[in-house]
Amino acid sequence: MDAALLEQMLLGALLALSVYLPLGCGQLSLATPGFYAVGGYVAALLSTGVAAFVGSGATSPLWALLAEMVLGGMLAGLIALAIGGPVLRLRGIYLAIATIALVEILRVLNLNLPFTGGAMGIFGIPQPFAHAEGYVLFTLALLALACWLCQRLEALRLGRAMAAIRDDELAAASVGIDTPRTKLIAFVASAVLAGVTGALAAHFLNSWNARAGSFDASITTLAFVVFGGSRFWLGPVIGGLALTALPELLRPVGDLRLILFGAVILLGPLFFPQGLVTAERLRALGALLGRGRHRSRQAPQAP
Amino acid sequence: MNRSPDATAPVPLLQVEAVSCRFGGLLALDRVSLELEEGEIFGLIGPNGAGKTTLFNVISGLTTPSGGRCLWRGVPTTGLGASGLNRLGIARTFQNLRLFESLTVRENVLVGLHHAARAPLLGALLGNGAFRRHQGRLEARAMELLTLLELAALAEQRAGDLPYGDRRRLEIARALATAPQLLLLDEPAAGMNPAEKDDLRQLIGRIRDHFALTVLIIEHHVPLMMRLCDRLAVLNFGQRIALGSPAEVRTDPRVIEAYLGGQGQARGEGR
């Protein structure tokens, strides 16, 4: 497996976690690709504009990448913060539609703003790493950090509040949880993660245009989570890795590959309605490894 | 502040002032007024559709009344919302049971301890000693509540897998976890057999004494309410038709007429 594909898989896993975060408190948001595109534009504009002075023009220092990721994440987070209040009043499918509209608005803006390079987008984004392997290691570290945060969330009151809202929003409010605030935190965290990922992806892909954040991408990233399972962070990670790899691995079969890809997405939920990673399978895995890692979410002992 | 100038008259814990609630053409509550004194067990009875649960929803902030208001220790609660009212000290259970079904019994109570669970974020993320001690105290508190409600053995069961009676008690445990001063119980004995009902009655008394609570309770089982409650109010068609001690309410002709269907009279006579 070549490093470039591996890098795309890792980016897919990060985007899947971005969809998973709001879904973890019951919010079906499809806005991830929009924030991903915003983060990418921040990195593309800064590194081809301002940061070209600090690098050689074709390369850029690592600190510049980190700074762009922070700024890309912040801009995405600020947009989420600004629109989250009204948008998160919507529930279920209505929220999904509103967030699709947001992705479209951002896409049209990216196409037409005077500084985003129109339909061609931005080219020649400088490289912080000489080889794809450098990206892989860096992205792996970022994914590990994101997974660790998601794992820690389970032990925190924020994570419990999110799970409570997912199960029953009204009951969550009745035990004193500030439900609008909790949902907003999850939405903003999702946007920040997507923005950070976009900033990294822009460098890796070397060019960036409005197609990065499209309706298609909304559906694909949602498929990652549906396929992998939305209850534990491991599910979206596996879904993101597998479904990003699949179309490339299927390349030898030619035109059939999209049909096969579609069949997998269709059959996955049919045979694994909860996704691949469920409480039961995690427990079985935990028993196999002989450790009680995820004990807190399960009911091992019968009374 | 809206405190009464007369220092000798204590401000009631909760005042419901002429609350009306209209859903389209239906007047679910019609200028209902109540006052709850601290420490009492107050019962709310009335036929189906009388507006009891609607009144609960207004008091707990889930429904905004179309008229009137509630006062908590003399201060209006308008616009606080369910979570705001819970933080003031009002907790409730639901007639149709609203547990966090995918979480365990223990986690349901931990969610109830949300406001006791505030901890510095960095320490919590890193899981340092201070956070683990804090977490240990929360877990101990949760187990204490589960023990009180005889659910400790089921702590690691998924709430969605519990039998009916256990779910009812878990909802009470979760409500108590929020450290309320007023507990609203919406038909806690529904679906229970007579022995369970009797256990529940004793449990509610025990909880009231243990936590120095005020309890507002909706229940259809009139004999249970007569024994349990210090005072009762009777609702019928959204109006409060009686208020007083169980003995007073039992003999009130309007109650007999409305609630018991009017002895010897034709039923369905209208209001």
Coordinates of C-alpha atoms in Angstrom, one line a residue:
Chain A
M1 CA 0.0 0.0 0.0
D2 CA 1.5 3.3 -1.0
A3 CA 2.0 6.2 1.4
A4 CA -0.3 8.5 -0.5
L5 CA -3.3 6.2 -0.2
L6 CA -2.5 5.6 3.5
E7 CA -2.4 9.4 4.0
Q8 CA -5.8 9.7 2.3
M9 CA -7.2 7.0 4.6
L10 CA -5.9 8.8 7.7
L11 CA -7.5 12.0 6.5
G12 CA -10.8 10.1 5.9
A13 CA -10.6 8.8 9.5
L14 CA -10.2 12.3 10.8
L15 CA -13.2 13.5 8.8
A16 CA -15.2 10.6 10.1
L17 CA -14.4 11.6 13.6
S18 CA -15.6 15.1 12.8
V19 CA -19.0 13.7 11.7
Y20 CA -19.1 11.4 14.8
L21 CA -18.7 14.2 17.3
P22 CA -22.1 15.9 16.8
L23 CA -23.7 12.5 16.1
G24 CA -22.5 11.5 19.5
C25 CA -25.0 13.9 21.0
G26 CA -27.7 13.0 18.4
Q27 CA -27.0 15.8 16.0
L28 CA -27.0 14.7 12.3
S29 CA -24.7 17.4 10.9
L30 CA -23.4 17.0 7.4
A31 CA -21.4 20.3 7.6
T32 CA -18.0 18.6 7.9
P33 CA -16.8 19.0 4.3
G34 CA -17.7 22.7 4.4
F35 CA -15.4 23.2 7.4
Y36 CA -12.8 21.0 5.8
A37 CA -12.9 23.2 2.7
V38 CA -12.6 26.4 4.8
G39 CA -9.5 25.0 6.7
G40 CA -7.9 24.0 3.4
Y41 CA -8.4 27.5 1.9
V42 CA -6.9 29.1 5.0
A43 CA -3.8 26.9 4.6
A44 CA -3.6 27.3 0.8
L45 CA -4.0 31.1 1.0
L46 CA -1.5 31.6 3.9
S47 CA 1.1 29.3 2.5
T48 CA 1.0 30.5 -1.1
G49 CA 0.7 34.1 0.1
V50 CA 2.2 35.1 3.4
A51 CA 4.2 32.0 4.3
A52 CA 5.9 31.9 0.9
F53 CA 8.2 34.5 2.3
V54 CA 9.3 32.3 5.2
G55 CA 9.8 29.2 3.1
S56 CA 11.5 28.7 -0.2
G57 CA 8.2 28.9 -2.1
A58 CA 8.1 25.2 -2.8
T59 CA 8.6 24.1 0.8
S60 CA 7.2 25.5 4.0
P61 CA 8.5 25.0 7.5
L62 CA 6.6 22.7 9.9
W63 CA 5.7 25.5 12.3
A64 CA 3.9 27.3 9.4
L65 CA 1.8 24.1 8.8
L66 CA 1.0 24.0 12.5
A67 CA 0.0 27.7 12.5
E68 CA -2.2 27.2 9.5
M69 CA -3.9 24.2 11.1
V70 CA -4.6 26.3 14.2
L71 CA -5.9 29.2 12.1
G72 CA -7.9 26.9 9.8
G73 CA -9.4 25.1 12.8
M74 CA -10.2 28.5 14.4
L75 CA -11.9 30.0 11.4
A76 CA -14.0 26.8 10.9
G77 CA -14.8 26.8 14.7
L78 CA -15.8 30.5 14.6
I79 CA -18.2 29.9 11.6
A80 CA -19.7 27.0 13.5
L81 CA -20.0 29.1 16.6
A82 CA -21.8 31.9 14.7
I83 CA -24.3 29.6 12.9
G84 CA -24.6 26.9 15.5
G85 CA -27.0 28.8 17.8
P86 CA -29.9 29.0 15.2
V87 CA -29.0 25.9 13.2
L88 CA -28.9 23.5 16.2
R89 CA -32.5 24.3 17.1
L90 CA -33.3 22.1 14.2
R91 CA -33.5 18.3 14.7
G92 CA -32.8 15.2 12.8
I93 CA -33.3 15.4 9.1
Y94 CA -34.0 19.2 9.2
L95 CA -30.6 19.8 10.8
A96 CA -29.0 17.6 8.0
I97 CA -30.7 19.7 5.3
A98 CA -29.6 23.0 6.9
T99 CA -26.0 21.8 7.2
I100 CA -26.1 20.6 3.5
A101 CA -27.2 24.1 2.7
L102 CA -24.3 25.5 4.7
V103 CA -21.9 23.3 2.7
E104 CA -23.4 24.6 -0.5
I105 CA -23.2 28.2 0.6
L106 CA -19.5 27.8 1.5
R107 CA -18.8 26.0 -1.8
V108 CA -20.4 28.9 -3.8
L109 CA -18.5 31.4 -1.8
N110 CA -15.3 29.6 -2.4
L111 CA -16.0 29.5 -6.1
N112 CA -16.8 33.2 -6.3
L113 CA -14.7 35.1 -3.7
P114 CA -12.1 37.3 -5.4
F115 CA -9.2 35.6 -3.6
T116 CA -10.0 31.9 -3.7
G117 CA -8.9 31.3 -7.3
G118 CA -12.4 30.6 -8.8
A119 CA -13.1 27.1 -10.2
M120 CA -9.4 26.4 -10.7
G121 CA -8.7 27.0 -7.0
I122 CA -5.2 27.5 -5.6
F123 CA -2.2 25.7 -7.0
G124 CA 1.4 25.0 -5.9
I125 CA 0.8 24.9 -2.2
P126 CA 4.3 24.5 -0.6
Q127 CA 5.2 21.2 1.0
P128 CA 6.3 20.9 4.6
F129 CA 7.3 17.3 4.1
A130 CA 9.6 16.0 1.3
H131 CA 7.8 12.6 1.1
A132 CA 4.3 11.3 1.6
E133 CA 5.7 9.3 4.5
G134 CA 6.2 12.5 6.4
Y135 CA 2.5 13.3 6.0
V136 CA 1.6 9.9 7.1
L137 CA 3.5 10.1 10.4
F138 CA 2.3 13.6 11.1
T139 CA -1.4 12.7 10.3
L140 CA -1.1 9.5 12.3
A141 CA 0.0 11.6 15.3
L142 CA -3.0 13.9 14.8
L143 CA -5.4 11.0 14.5
A144 CA -4.0 9.4 17.6
L145 CA -4.5 12.7 19.5
A146 CA -8.1 13.0 18.2
C147 CA -8.9 9.4 19.2
W148 CA -7.4 10.0 22.6
L149 CA -9.6 13.0 23.1
C150 CA -12.7 11.1 22.0
Q151 CA -11.8 8.2 24.4
R152 CA -11.3 10.6 27.3
L153 CA -14.6 12.3 26.5
E154 CA -16.3 9.1 27.8
A155 CA -15.0 9.7 31.3
L156 CA -15.9 13.4 31.3
R157 CA -19.2 15.0 32.2
L158 CA -19.3 16.6 28.8
G159 CA -19.2 13.1 27.2
R160 CA -21.9 11.8 29.5
A161 CA -24.0 14.9 28.8
M162 CA -23.6 14.3 25.0
A163 CA -24.6 10.6 25.4
A164 CA -27.6 11.7 27.5
I165 CA -28.7 14.1 24.8
R166 CA -28.4 11.5 22.2
D167 CA -30.6 9.1 24.2
D168 CA -33.2 11.7 25.3
E169 CA -32.8 15.4 24.9
L170 CA -35.8 16.3 27.0
A171 CA -34.7 14.1 29.9
A172 CA -31.2 15.5 29.6
A173 CA -32.6 19.1 30.0
S174 CA -34.6 17.9 33.0
V175 CA -31.5 16.8 34.9
G176 CA -29.9 20.2 34.4
I177 CA -27.8 19.7 31.3
D178 CA -27.6 22.9 29.2
T179 CA -28.6 21.1 26.0
P180 CA -28.1 23.9 23.5
R181 CA -24.6 24.6 24.9
T182 CA -23.6 21.0 24.8
K183 CA -24.8 20.6 21.3
L184 CA -22.9 23.7 20.3
I185 CA -19.7 22.5 21.8
A186 CA -19.9 19.2 19.9
F187 CA -20.7 21.1 16.7
V188 CA -17.8 23.5 17.1
A189 CA -15.4 20.7 18.0
S190 CA -16.5 18.9 14.8
A191 CA -15.8 22.0 12.8
V192 CA -12.4 22.6 14.3
L193 CA -11.4 19.0 13.6
A194 CA -12.6 19.3 10.0
G195 CA -10.8 22.7 9.6
V196 CA -7.5 21.3 11.0
T197 CA -7.8 18.3 8.7
G198 CA -8.5 20.5 5.7
A199 CA -5.4 22.6 6.4
L200 CA -3.3 19.5 6.4
A201 CA -5.0 18.0 3.3
A202 CA -4.4 21.2 1.3
H203 CA -0.7 20.8 1.7
F204 CA -0.8 17.1 1.0
L205 CA -2.9 17.5 -2.2
N206 CA -0.8 20.4 -3.3
S207 CA -3.8 22.2 -4.7
W208 CA -7.2 23.2 -3.3
N209 CA -10.5 24.1 -4.9
A210 CA -14.2 24.3 -4.1
R211 CA -14.8 20.6 -4.9
A212 CA -13.2 19.8 -1.5
G213 CA -16.4 20.7 0.2
S214 CA -19.3 19.4 -1.8
F215 CA -22.6 17.6 -1.1
D216 CA -21.0 14.4 -2.4
A217 CA -18.3 14.7 0.3
S218 CA -21.1 15.2 2.9
I219 CA -22.6 11.8 2.0
T220 CA -19.2 10.1 1.8
T221 CA -18.2 11.2 5.3
L222 CA -21.6 10.2 6.6
A223 CA -21.1 6.8 5.1
F224 CA -17.9 6.4 7.0
V225 CA -19.8 6.7 10.3
V226 CA -22.8 4.7 9.2
F227 CA -20.5 1.9 8.0
G228 CA -18.2 1.9 11.0
G229 CA -20.7 2.6 13.7
S230 CA -21.5 5.8 15.6
R231 CA -21.3 4.7 19.2
F232 CA -17.5 4.6 19.7
W233 CA -14.7 6.6 18.2
L234 CA -13.2 3.4 16.8
G235 CA -16.2 2.9 14.5
P236 CA -15.8 6.1 12.4
V237 CA -12.0 5.6 12.3
I238 CA -12.4 2.1 10.8
G239 CA -15.2 3.3 8.5
G240 CA -13.0 6.3 7.3
L241 CA -10.0 4.1 6.7
A242 CA -11.8 1.3 5.0
L243 CA -14.1 3.4 2.8
T244 CA -11.3 5.7 1.7
A245 CA -9.2 2.7 0.7
L246 CA -11.9 0.7 -1.0
P247 CA -12.3 2.7 -4.3
E248 CA -8.6 2.7 -4.7
L249 CA -8.1 -1.0 -4.0
L250 CA -10.9 -1.7 -6.4
R251 CA -9.2 0.2 -9.2
P252 CA -8.2 -3.0 -11.1
V253 CA -11.8 -3.9 -11.8
G254 CA -12.2 -0.7 -13.8
D255 CA -15.6 0.9 -14.2
L256 CA -17.1 -1.7 -11.9
R257 CA -15.4 -0.2 -8.9
L258 CA -18.0 2.5 -8.2
I259 CA -20.7 -0.1 -8.5
L260 CA -18.9 -2.4 -6.0
F261 CA -18.2 0.6 -3.7
G262 CA -21.9 1.4 -3.8
A263 CA -22.8 -2.2 -3.1
V264 CA -20.6 -2.2 0.0
I265 CA -22.1 1.0 1.3
L266 CA -25.6 -0.5 0.7
L267 CA -24.8 -3.9 2.2
G268 CA -22.9 -2.7 5.2
P269 CA -25.9 -1.2 7.0
L270 CA -28.0 -4.1 5.9
F271 CA -25.8 -6.7 7.6
F272 CA -24.4 -4.4 10.3
P273 CA -27.2 -2.0 11.1
Q274 CA -25.3 -0.6 14.1
G275 CA -22.1 -0.3 12.0
L276 CA -19.1 -2.5 12.4
V277 CA -18.1 -1.4 15.9
T278 CA -20.8 -2.0 18.5
A279 CA -20.8 -2.4 22.2
E280 CA -21.1 -6.2 22.0
R281 CA -18.2 -6.5 19.5
L282 CA -16.1 -4.2 21.6
R283 CA -16.8 -6.3 24.7
A284 CA -15.9 -9.5 22.8
L285 CA -12.7 -7.8 21.7
G286 CA -12.0 -6.6 25.2
A287 CA -12.5 -10.1 26.5
L288 CA -10.2 -11.4 23.8
L289 CA -7.5 -9.0 24.9
G290 CA -8.2 -9.8 28.5
R291 CA -8.8 -6.3 29.6
G292 CA -11.8 -4.3 30.8
R293 CA -11.1 -1.2 28.9
H294 CA -14.6 -0.3 27.8
R295 CA -16.2 -1.8 30.9
S296 CA -18.0 1.5 31.7
R297 CA -20.2 1.3 28.7
Q298 CA -21.3 -2.3 29.1
A299 CA -23.3 -4.6 31.3
P300 CA -21.1 -7.7 31.8
Q301 CA -22.5 -9.2 35.1
A302 CA -26.0 -10.5 35.3
P303 CA -27.6 -9.8 38.6
Chain B
M1 CA -36.3 40.6 45.3
N2 CA -39.9 39.7 45.7
R3 CA -39.8 38.5 49.3
S4 CA -42.7 39.1 51.4
P5 CA -42.2 42.1 53.8
D6 CA -44.0 40.2 56.5
A7 CA -41.1 38.2 58.1
T8 CA -43.4 36.0 60.1
A9 CA -45.0 34.5 57.0
P10 CA -42.5 32.3 55.3
V11 CA -42.4 32.4 51.5
P12 CA -43.8 29.2 50.0
L13 CA -41.3 27.0 48.2
L14 CA -43.3 27.1 45.0
Q15 CA -46.3 29.2 44.1
V16 CA -48.3 28.5 41.0
E17 CA -50.2 31.7 40.2
A18 CA -53.2 31.4 37.9
V19 CA -51.4 29.3 35.4
S20 CA -53.3 28.7 32.1
C21 CA -52.2 26.5 29.3
R22 CA -54.0 26.5 25.9
F23 CA -53.2 24.0 23.1
G24 CA -55.2 25.2 20.1
G25 CA -58.8 24.9 21.1
L26 CA -58.1 22.9 24.3
L27 CA -57.7 24.7 27.6
A28 CA -55.5 22.2 29.4
L29 CA -55.1 24.4 32.5
D30 CA -57.5 27.1 33.5
R31 CA -56.1 29.6 36.0
V32 CA -54.7 26.9 38.4
S33 CA -53.1 28.2 41.6
L34 CA -51.2 26.2 44.2
E35 CA -48.7 26.8 46.9
L36 CA -46.3 24.2 48.1
E37 CA -44.8 24.5 51.6
E38 CA -41.4 23.2 52.3
G39 CA -41.2 19.6 53.4
E40 CA -44.8 18.5 52.5
I41 CA -45.9 15.7 50.3
F42 CA -48.5 17.3 48.0
G43 CA -50.7 15.1 45.8
L44 CA -52.3 16.0 42.5
I45 CA -55.2 13.9 41.5
G46 CA -57.9 14.0 38.9
P47 CA -59.3 12.1 36.0
N48 CA -57.4 11.4 32.8
G49 CA -56.9 14.5 30.8
A50 CA -57.5 16.8 33.7
G51 CA -54.2 18.6 33.1
K52 CA -52.0 17.1 35.8
T53 CA -49.0 16.3 33.6
T54 CA -49.4 19.7 31.8
L55 CA -49.1 21.4 35.2
F56 CA -45.9 19.3 35.9
N57 CA -44.5 20.4 32.5
V58 CA -45.2 24.0 33.3
I59 CA -43.6 23.7 36.8
S60 CA -40.5 21.9 35.4
G61 CA -40.1 24.3 32.5
L62 CA -40.9 21.9 29.6
T63 CA -44.1 23.9 28.7
T64 CA -44.4 27.6 28.7
P65 CA -47.8 28.6 30.1
S66 CA -50.1 30.8 28.0
G67 CA -51.0 32.7 31.2
G68 CA -50.0 33.0 34.8
R69 CA -46.6 32.2 36.3
C70 CA -44.7 30.2 38.8
L71 CA -42.6 31.6 41.7
W72 CA -39.7 29.7 43.3
R73 CA -39.1 31.0 46.8
G74 CA -41.0 34.2 45.7
V75 CA -39.0 34.7 42.5
P76 CA -40.6 34.3 39.1
T77 CA -39.2 31.3 37.1
T78 CA -40.5 32.6 33.8
G79 CA -38.1 31.7 30.9
L80 CA -35.6 29.6 32.8
G81 CA -36.2 26.4 30.8
A82 CA -36.0 22.9 32.1
S83 CA -32.3 22.8 32.8
G84 CA -32.4 26.2 34.5
L85 CA -35.3 25.1 36.8
N86 CA -33.4 21.9 37.6
R87 CA -30.5 23.9 38.7
L88 CA -32.8 26.0 40.9
G89 CA -33.8 22.8 42.7
I90 CA -36.7 21.2 40.8
A91 CA -36.3 17.6 39.6
R92 CA -38.9 15.3 38.0
T93 CA -39.7 11.9 36.7
F94 CA -41.8 11.2 33.7
Q95 CA -45.1 9.4 33.3
N96 CA -43.7 7.5 30.3
L97 CA -40.2 7.0 31.6
R98 CA -37.4 8.8 29.9
L99 CA -34.2 7.1 30.9
F100 CA -31.0 7.2 29.0
E101 CA -31.5 3.7 27.7
S102 CA -28.2 3.0 26.1
L103 CA -26.3 4.0 29.2
T104 CA -25.9 1.8 32.3
V105 CA -27.9 2.3 35.5
R106 CA -24.8 3.8 37.1
E107 CA -24.2 6.2 34.2
N108 CA -27.8 7.3 34.3
V109 CA -27.2 8.5 37.9
L110 CA -23.9 10.0 36.9
V111 CA -25.6 12.1 34.3
G112 CA -27.9 13.3 37.0
L113 CA -24.8 14.3 39.0
H114 CA -23.9 16.6 36.0
H115 CA -23.6 19.7 38.1
A116 CA -21.7 18.1 40.9
A117 CA -19.3 16.7 38.3
R118 CA -17.7 20.1 37.3
A119 CA -13.9 19.6 37.2
P120 CA -11.0 21.5 35.7
L121 CA -10.8 20.5 32.1
L122 CA -7.0 19.9 31.8
G123 CA -6.9 17.7 34.9
A124 CA -10.0 15.8 33.6
L125 CA -8.4 15.2 30.2
L126 CA -5.2 14.0 31.7
G127 CA -7.0 12.0 34.4
N128 CA -4.7 13.4 37.2
G129 CA -5.0 12.5 40.8
A130 CA -7.4 15.3 41.7
F131 CA -9.7 14.3 38.9
R132 CA -9.6 10.7 39.9
R133 CA -10.4 11.5 43.5
H134 CA -13.3 13.8 42.3
Q135 CA -14.5 11.0 40.0
G136 CA -14.3 8.6 42.9
R137 CA -16.5 10.8 45.0
L138 CA -19.1 11.0 42.2
E139 CA -19.1 7.2 41.8
A140 CA -19.5 6.8 45.6
R141 CA -22.4 9.3 45.5
A142 CA -24.0 7.4 42.6
M143 CA -23.7 4.1 44.4
E144 CA -25.2 5.6 47.6
L145 CA -28.3 6.7 45.6
L146 CA -28.5 3.3 43.9
T147 CA -28.3 1.5 47.2
L148 CA -31.0 3.7 48.6
L149 CA -33.3 2.8 45.7
E150 CA -32.2 -0.9 45.8
L151 CA -30.6 -0.7 42.4
A152 CA -27.0 -1.2 43.4
A153 CA -26.8 -4.8 42.2
L154 CA -28.0 -3.6 38.7
A155 CA -25.4 -0.8 38.4
E156 CA -23.8 -2.1 35.3
Q157 CA -27.0 -3.2 33.5
R158 CA -28.1 -1.2 30.5
A159 CA -31.0 1.0 31.6
G160 CA -33.0 -0.1 28.6
D161 CA -32.8 -3.7 29.7
L162 CA -34.3 -3.1 33.2
P163 CA -37.8 -4.4 34.1
Y164 CA -40.5 -1.8 34.6
G165 CA -40.4 -1.3 38.4
D166 CA -36.6 -0.9 38.4
R167 CA -36.9 1.8 35.7
R168 CA -39.3 3.8 37.8
R169 CA -36.9 3.7 40.7
L170 CA -33.9 4.5 38.5
E171 CA -35.7 7.6 37.3
I172 CA -36.2 8.7 40.9
A173 CA -32.5 8.0 41.6
R174 CA -31.5 10.1 38.6
A175 CA -33.8 12.9 39.7
L176 CA -32.4 12.8 43.3
A177 CA -28.8 12.9 41.9
T178 CA -29.5 16.5 40.8
A179 CA -29.8 17.4 44.5
P180 CA -33.4 18.8 44.2
Q181 CA -35.4 20.6 46.9
L182 CA -38.6 19.8 45.1
L183 CA -39.2 16.4 43.5
L184 CA -42.0 16.0 41.0
L185 CA -43.2 12.4 40.6
D186 CA -45.5 11.7 37.6
E187 CA -47.4 8.5 38.3
P188 CA -44.6 6.7 40.0
A189 CA -46.8 3.7 40.9
A190 CA -48.2 3.1 37.5
G191 CA -48.1 -0.5 36.5
M192 CA -47.1 -1.7 40.0
N193 CA -48.9 -4.4 42.0
P194 CA -50.3 -3.6 45.5
A195 CA -47.2 -4.8 47.3
E196 CA -44.9 -2.7 45.1
K197 CA -47.2 0.3 45.6
D198 CA -46.9 -0.1 49.3
D199 CA -43.1 -0.3 49.1
L200 CA -43.1 2.8 46.9
R201 CA -45.2 4.7 49.4
Q202 CA -42.7 3.9 52.2
L203 CA -39.8 4.7 49.9
I204 CA -41.2 8.2 49.0
G205 CA -41.6 8.9 52.7
R206 CA -38.1 7.8 53.4
I207 CA -36.7 9.9 50.6
R208 CA -38.5 12.9 51.8
D209 CA -37.1 12.6 55.3
H210 CA -33.6 11.6 54.1
F211 CA -33.2 14.5 51.7
A212 CA -35.5 17.0 53.4
L213 CA -37.5 17.2 50.2
T214 CA -40.8 18.7 49.2
V215 CA -42.6 16.2 47.0
L216 CA -45.3 16.9 44.4
I217 CA -46.9 13.7 43.2
I218 CA -49.4 12.7 40.5
E219 CA -51.0 9.3 41.1
H220 CA -54.2 7.7 40.1
H221 CA -54.3 5.3 43.0
V222 CA -56.4 7.3 45.4
P223 CA -56.0 5.1 48.5
L224 CA -52.2 5.4 48.1
M225 CA -52.5 9.1 47.8
M226 CA -54.8 9.4 50.9
R227 CA -52.2 7.7 53.0
L228 CA -49.1 9.3 51.5
C229 CA -50.0 13.0 51.1
D230 CA -50.1 15.8 53.5
R231 CA -52.3 17.8 51.2
L232 CA -54.1 17.1 47.9
A233 CA -55.3 19.2 45.0
V234 CA -57.9 17.9 42.6
L235 CA -57.9 18.9 38.9
N236 CA -60.7 18.4 36.6
F237 CA -60.9 19.7 33.0
G238 CA -57.9 22.0 33.7
Q239 CA -59.5 23.6 36.8
R240 CA -58.5 23.1 40.4
I241 CA -61.7 22.0 42.0
A242 CA -60.5 21.1 45.5
L243 CA -57.6 21.6 47.8
G244 CA -56.9 20.4 51.3
S245 CA -56.1 17.6 53.6
P246 CA -56.9 14.0 52.4
A247 CA -59.9 14.0 54.7
E248 CA -61.2 17.3 53.4
V249 CA -60.8 16.3 49.8
R250 CA -62.3 12.9 50.3
T251 CA -65.6 14.4 51.5
D252 CA -65.7 17.3 49.0
P253 CA -68.9 16.9 47.0
R254 CA -67.3 18.4 43.8
V255 CA -64.5 15.8 44.0
I256 CA -66.9 12.9 44.4
E257 CA -68.9 14.3 41.5
A258 CA -66.0 14.8 39.2
Y259 CA -63.4 12.2 40.2
L260 CA -65.6 9.3 41.3
G261 CA -68.1 10.0 38.6
G262 CA -70.9 11.2 40.9
Q263 CA -72.4 8.4 43.0
G264 CA -75.7 7.3 41.7
Q265 CA -75.8 10.0 39.1
A266 CA -75.6 9.6 35.3
R267 CA -72.0 9.5 34.1
G268 CA -70.7 11.7 31.4
E269 CA -72.9 14.5 32.5
G270 CA -70.3 17.0 31.1
R271 CA -68.5 19.5 33.2

